[in-house]
Amino acid sequence: VGCGTACGYGASDGETRLCVAFAFGMGILVLAYAVVHLSGGHINGAVTFSLVLGGALPWHQGALHLASQLAGSLFGAGILAAVFPCELDVTGNLGSNVVNPNFG
């Protein structure tokens, strides 16, 4: 949701930045409420990995969670690539995070 909003609007001024930030926030909120009863709210691969390392989650369950998270992210990127061809993508990179070329 957030990357799709970024592809459609970009982040050129305060209004579009707020719109993109709100989309990311609402996407995480809905995702957390939707899957908390299935996975305990593991919506981030780093959290899942740390719980496996800490022994709070069995390694086989953690591997399944991580594989599902990676498959979901690839599926979402594929949908974005189909919906936003290169010439329509305002960000030019499917809404992924990049370092500003003017930094440094």
mmCIF file with all atom_site columns, C-alpha atoms in Angstrom:
data_model
loop_
_atom_site.group_PDB
_atom_site.id
_atom_site.type_symbol
_atom_site.label_atom_id
_atom_site.label_alt_id
_atom_site.label_comp_id
_atom_site.label_asym_id
_atom_site.label_entity_id
_atom_site.label_seq_id
_atom_site.pdbx_PDB_ins_code
_atom_site.Cartn_x
_atom_site.Cartn_y
_atom_site.Cartn_z
_atom_site.occupancy
_atom_site.B_iso_or_equiv
_atom_site.pdbx_formal_charge
_atom_site.auth_seq_id
_atom_site.auth_comp_id
_atom_site.auth_asym_id
_atom_site.auth_atom_id
_atom_site.pdbx_PDB_model_num
ATOM 1   C CA . VAL A 1 1   ? 0.000  0.000   0.000   1.00 0.00 ? 1   VAL A CA 1
ATOM 2   C CA . GLY A 1 2   ? 2.725  2.439   0.968   1.00 0.00 ? 2   GLY A CA 1
ATOM 3   C CA . CYS A 1 3   ? 4.970  1.699   -2.000  1.00 0.00 ? 3   CYS A CA 1
ATOM 4   C CA . GLY A 1 4   ? 1.998  1.898   -4.360  1.00 0.00 ? 4   GLY A CA 1
ATOM 5   C CA . THR A 1 5   ? 1.087  5.302   -2.956  1.00 0.00 ? 5   THR A CA 1
ATOM 6   C CA . ALA A 1 6   ? 4.689  6.420   -3.345  1.00 0.00 ? 6   ALA A CA 1
ATOM 7   C CA . CYS A 1 7   ? 4.709  5.200   -6.971  1.00 0.00 ? 7   CYS A CA 1
ATOM 8   C CA . GLY A 1 8   ? 1.535  7.133   -7.722  1.00 0.00 ? 8   GLY A CA 1
ATOM 9   C CA . TYR A 1 9   ? 2.220  10.355  -5.832  1.00 0.00 ? 9   TYR A CA 1
ATOM 10  C CA . GLY A 1 10  ? 5.943  10.509  -5.075  1.00 0.00 ? 10  GLY A CA 1
ATOM 11  C CA . ALA A 1 11  ? 7.246  12.518  -2.138  1.00 0.00 ? 11  ALA A CA 1
ATOM 12  C CA . SER A 1 12  ? 7.913  15.879  -3.669  1.00 0.00 ? 12  SER A CA 1
ATOM 13  C CA . ASP A 1 13  ? 6.240  18.147  -1.104  1.00 0.00 ? 13  ASP A CA 1
ATOM 14  C CA . GLY A 1 14  ? 4.669  18.051  2.358   1.00 0.00 ? 14  GLY A CA 1
ATOM 15  C CA . GLU A 1 15  ? 1.251  16.900  1.166   1.00 0.00 ? 15  GLU A CA 1
ATOM 16  C CA . THR A 1 16  ? 2.520  13.922  -0.795  1.00 0.00 ? 16  THR A CA 1
ATOM 17  C CA . ARG A 1 17  ? 4.931  12.950  1.985   1.00 0.00 ? 17  ARG A CA 1
ATOM 18  C CA . LEU A 1 18  ? 2.055  12.961  4.460   1.00 0.00 ? 18  LEU A CA 1
ATOM 19  C CA . CYS A 1 19  ? -0.079 10.892  2.083   1.00 0.00 ? 19  CYS A CA 1
ATOM 20  C CA . VAL A 1 20  ? 2.685  8.299   1.622   1.00 0.00 ? 20  VAL A CA 1
ATOM 21  C CA . ALA A 1 21  ? 3.431  8.169   5.362   1.00 0.00 ? 21  ALA A CA 1
ATOM 22  C CA . PHE A 1 22  ? -0.269 7.730   6.163   1.00 0.00 ? 22  PHE A CA 1
ATOM 23  C CA . ALA A 1 23  ? -0.551 4.921   3.607   1.00 0.00 ? 23  ALA A CA 1
ATOM 24  C CA . PHE A 1 24  ? 2.424  3.090   5.128   1.00 0.00 ? 24  PHE A CA 1
ATOM 25  C CA . GLY A 1 25  ? 1.048  3.542   8.645   1.00 0.00 ? 25  GLY A CA 1
ATOM 26  C CA . MET A 1 26  ? -2.447 2.360   7.769   1.00 0.00 ? 26  MET A CA 1
ATOM 27  C CA . GLY A 1 27  ? -1.020 -0.570  5.806   1.00 0.00 ? 27  GLY A CA 1
ATOM 28  C CA . ILE A 1 28  ? 0.970  -1.757  8.824   1.00 0.00 ? 28  ILE A CA 1
ATOM 29  C CA . LEU A 1 29  ? -2.010 -1.213  11.125  1.00 0.00 ? 29  LEU A CA 1
ATOM 30  C CA . VAL A 1 30  ? -4.347 -3.297  8.963   1.00 0.00 ? 30  VAL A CA 1
ATOM 31  C CA . LEU A 1 31  ? -1.703 -5.966  8.413   1.00 0.00 ? 31  LEU A CA 1
ATOM 32  C CA . ALA A 1 32  ? -0.994 -6.275  12.133  1.00 0.00 ? 32  ALA A CA 1
ATOM 33  C CA . TYR A 1 33  ? -4.662 -6.627  13.027  1.00 0.00 ? 33  TYR A CA 1
ATOM 34  C CA . ALA A 1 34  ? -5.250 -9.077  10.166  1.00 0.00 ? 34  ALA A CA 1
ATOM 35  C CA . VAL A 1 35  ? -2.446 -11.541 10.933  1.00 0.00 ? 35  VAL A CA 1
ATOM 36  C CA . VAL A 1 36  ? -1.821 -11.220 14.663  1.00 0.00 ? 36  VAL A CA 1
ATOM 37  C CA . HIS A 1 37  ? -3.985 -14.275 15.382  1.00 0.00 ? 37  HIS A CA 1
ATOM 38  C CA . LEU A 1 38  ? -2.138 -16.341 12.741  1.00 0.00 ? 38  LEU A CA 1
ATOM 39  C CA . SER A 1 39  ? 1.501  -15.494 13.324  1.00 0.00 ? 39  SER A CA 1
ATOM 40  C CA . GLY A 1 40  ? 1.593  -13.485 16.517  1.00 0.00 ? 40  GLY A CA 1
ATOM 41  C CA . GLY A 1 41  ? 2.159  -10.335 14.474  1.00 0.00 ? 41  GLY A CA 1
ATOM 42  C CA . HIS A 1 42  ? 5.406  -11.338 12.754  1.00 0.00 ? 42  HIS A CA 1
ATOM 43  C CA . ILE A 1 43  ? 5.279  -8.810  9.945   1.00 0.00 ? 43  ILE A CA 1
ATOM 44  C CA . ASN A 1 44  ? 8.994  -8.096  9.821   1.00 0.00 ? 44  ASN A CA 1
ATOM 45  C CA . GLY A 1 45  ? 11.631 -10.675 8.924   1.00 0.00 ? 45  GLY A CA 1
ATOM 46  C CA . ALA A 1 46  ? 14.148 -9.138  11.326  1.00 0.00 ? 46  ALA A CA 1
ATOM 47  C CA . VAL A 1 47  ? 11.766 -9.604  14.261  1.00 0.00 ? 47  VAL A CA 1
ATOM 48  C CA . THR A 1 48  ? 11.107 -13.203 13.286  1.00 0.00 ? 48  THR A CA 1
ATOM 49  C CA . PHE A 1 49  ? 14.839 -13.877 12.947  1.00 0.00 ? 49  PHE A CA 1
ATOM 50  C CA . SER A 1 50  ? 15.600 -12.342 16.345  1.00 0.00 ? 50  SER A CA 1
ATOM 51  C CA . LEU A 1 51  ? 12.872 -14.414 18.008  1.00 0.00 ? 51  LEU A CA 1
ATOM 52  C CA . VAL A 1 52  ? 14.377 -17.570 16.495  1.00 0.00 ? 52  VAL A CA 1
ATOM 53  C CA . LEU A 1 53  ? 17.848 -16.593 17.703  1.00 0.00 ? 53  LEU A CA 1
ATOM 54  C CA . GLY A 1 54  ? 16.466 -15.822 21.154  1.00 0.00 ? 54  GLY A CA 1
ATOM 55  C CA . GLY A 1 55  ? 14.753 -19.192 21.361  1.00 0.00 ? 55  GLY A CA 1
ATOM 56  C CA . ALA A 1 56  ? 11.233 -17.754 21.617  1.00 0.00 ? 56  ALA A CA 1
ATOM 57  C CA . LEU A 1 57  ? 10.242 -19.286 18.272  1.00 0.00 ? 57  LEU A CA 1
ATOM 58  C CA . PRO A 1 58  ? 11.188 -22.753 16.939  1.00 0.00 ? 58  PRO A CA 1
ATOM 59  C CA . TRP A 1 59  ? 13.562 -22.581 13.963  1.00 0.00 ? 59  TRP A CA 1
ATOM 60  C CA . HIS A 1 60  ? 11.221 -24.476 11.612  1.00 0.00 ? 60  HIS A CA 1
ATOM 61  C CA . GLN A 1 61  ? 8.332  -22.104 12.342  1.00 0.00 ? 61  GLN A CA 1
ATOM 62  C CA . GLY A 1 62  ? 10.658 -19.126 11.929  1.00 0.00 ? 62  GLY A CA 1
ATOM 63  C CA . ALA A 1 63  ? 11.865 -20.459 8.573   1.00 0.00 ? 63  ALA A CA 1
ATOM 64  C CA . LEU A 1 64  ? 8.261  -20.805 7.377   1.00 0.00 ? 64  LEU A CA 1
ATOM 65  C CA . HIS A 1 65  ? 7.419  -17.277 8.557   1.00 0.00 ? 65  HIS A CA 1
ATOM 66  C CA . LEU A 1 66  ? 10.498 -15.854 6.851   1.00 0.00 ? 66  LEU A CA 1
ATOM 67  C CA . ALA A 1 67  ? 9.807  -17.724 3.592   1.00 0.00 ? 67  ALA A CA 1
ATOM 68  C CA . SER A 1 68  ? 6.219  -16.491 3.630   1.00 0.00 ? 68  SER A CA 1
ATOM 69  C CA . GLN A 1 69  ? 7.324  -12.920 4.267   1.00 0.00 ? 69  GLN A CA 1
ATOM 70  C CA . LEU A 1 70  ? 9.804  -13.054 1.385   1.00 0.00 ? 70  LEU A CA 1
ATOM 71  C CA . ALA A 1 71  ? 7.251  -14.630 -0.974  1.00 0.00 ? 71  ALA A CA 1
ATOM 72  C CA . GLY A 1 72  ? 4.699  -11.970 -0.039  1.00 0.00 ? 72  GLY A CA 1
ATOM 73  C CA . SER A 1 73  ? 7.151  -9.153  -0.674  1.00 0.00 ? 73  SER A CA 1
ATOM 74  C CA . LEU A 1 74  ? 8.085  -10.563 -4.086  1.00 0.00 ? 74  LEU A CA 1
ATOM 75  C CA . PHE A 1 75  ? 4.413  -10.982 -4.970  1.00 0.00 ? 75  PHE A CA 1
ATOM 76  C CA . GLY A 1 76  ? 3.700  -7.386  -3.913  1.00 0.00 ? 76  GLY A CA 1
ATOM 77  C CA . ALA A 1 77  ? 6.626  -6.076  -5.959  1.00 0.00 ? 77  ALA A CA 1
ATOM 78  C CA . GLY A 1 78  ? 5.336  -8.006  -8.957  1.00 0.00 ? 78  GLY A CA 1
ATOM 79  C CA . ILE A 1 79  ? 1.907  -6.422  -8.590  1.00 0.00 ? 79  ILE A CA 1
ATOM 80  C CA . LEU A 1 80  ? 3.488  -2.956  -8.332  1.00 0.00 ? 80  LEU A CA 1
ATOM 81  C CA . ALA A 1 81  ? 5.588  -3.603  -11.430 1.00 0.00 ? 81  ALA A CA 1
ATOM 82  C CA . ALA A 1 82  ? 2.454  -4.620  -13.341 1.00 0.00 ? 82  ALA A CA 1
ATOM 83  C CA . VAL A 1 83  ? 0.343  -1.682  -12.138 1.00 0.00 ? 83  VAL A CA 1
ATOM 84  C CA . PHE A 1 84  ? 3.047  0.976   -12.458 1.00 0.00 ? 84  PHE A CA 1
ATOM 85  C CA . PRO A 1 85  ? 5.143  0.610   -15.622 1.00 0.00 ? 85  PRO A CA 1
ATOM 86  C CA . CYS A 1 86  ? 8.404  2.567   -15.589 1.00 0.00 ? 86  CYS A CA 1
ATOM 87  C CA . GLU A 1 87  ? 6.936  5.590   -17.365 1.00 0.00 ? 87  GLU A CA 1
ATOM 88  C CA . LEU A 1 88  ? 4.084  5.925   -14.801 1.00 0.00 ? 88  LEU A CA 1
ATOM 89  C CA . ASP A 1 89  ? 6.175  5.370   -11.655 1.00 0.00 ? 89  ASP A CA 1
ATOM 90  C CA . VAL A 1 90  ? 6.796  8.789   -10.084 1.00 0.00 ? 90  VAL A CA 1
ATOM 91  C CA . THR A 1 91  ? 9.621  7.455   -7.893  1.00 0.00 ? 91  THR A CA 1
ATOM 92  C CA . GLY A 1 92  ? 11.406 5.587   -10.693 1.00 0.00 ? 92  GLY A CA 1
ATOM 93  C CA . ASN A 1 93  ? 12.173 2.640   -8.381  1.00 0.00 ? 93  ASN A CA 1
ATOM 94  C CA . LEU A 1 94  ? 8.817  1.110   -7.351  1.00 0.00 ? 94  LEU A CA 1
ATOM 95  C CA . GLY A 1 95  ? 8.742  3.193   -4.195  1.00 0.00 ? 95  GLY A CA 1
ATOM 96  C CA . SER A 1 96  ? 11.832 1.594   -2.644  1.00 0.00 ? 96  SER A CA 1
ATOM 97  C CA . ASN A 1 97  ? 14.053 3.516   -0.256  1.00 0.00 ? 97  ASN A CA 1
ATOM 98  C CA . VAL A 1 98  ? 17.120 5.119   -1.785  1.00 0.00 ? 98  VAL A CA 1
ATOM 99  C CA . VAL A 1 99  ? 19.683 7.626   -0.590  1.00 0.00 ? 99  VAL A CA 1
ATOM 100 C CA . ASN A 1 100 ? 19.178 11.099  -2.006  1.00 0.00 ? 100 ASN A CA 1
ATOM 101 C CA . PRO A 1 101 ? 21.892 11.815  -4.601  1.00 0.00 ? 101 PRO A CA 1
ATOM 102 C CA . ASN A 1 102 ? 22.369 15.267  -3.013  1.00 0.00 ? 102 ASN A CA 1
ATOM 103 C CA . PHE A 1 103 ? 23.244 13.702  0.364   1.00 0.00 ? 103 PHE A CA 1
ATOM 104 C CA . GLY A 1 104 ? 26.799 14.125  1.525   1.00 0.00 ? 104 GLY A CA 1
#
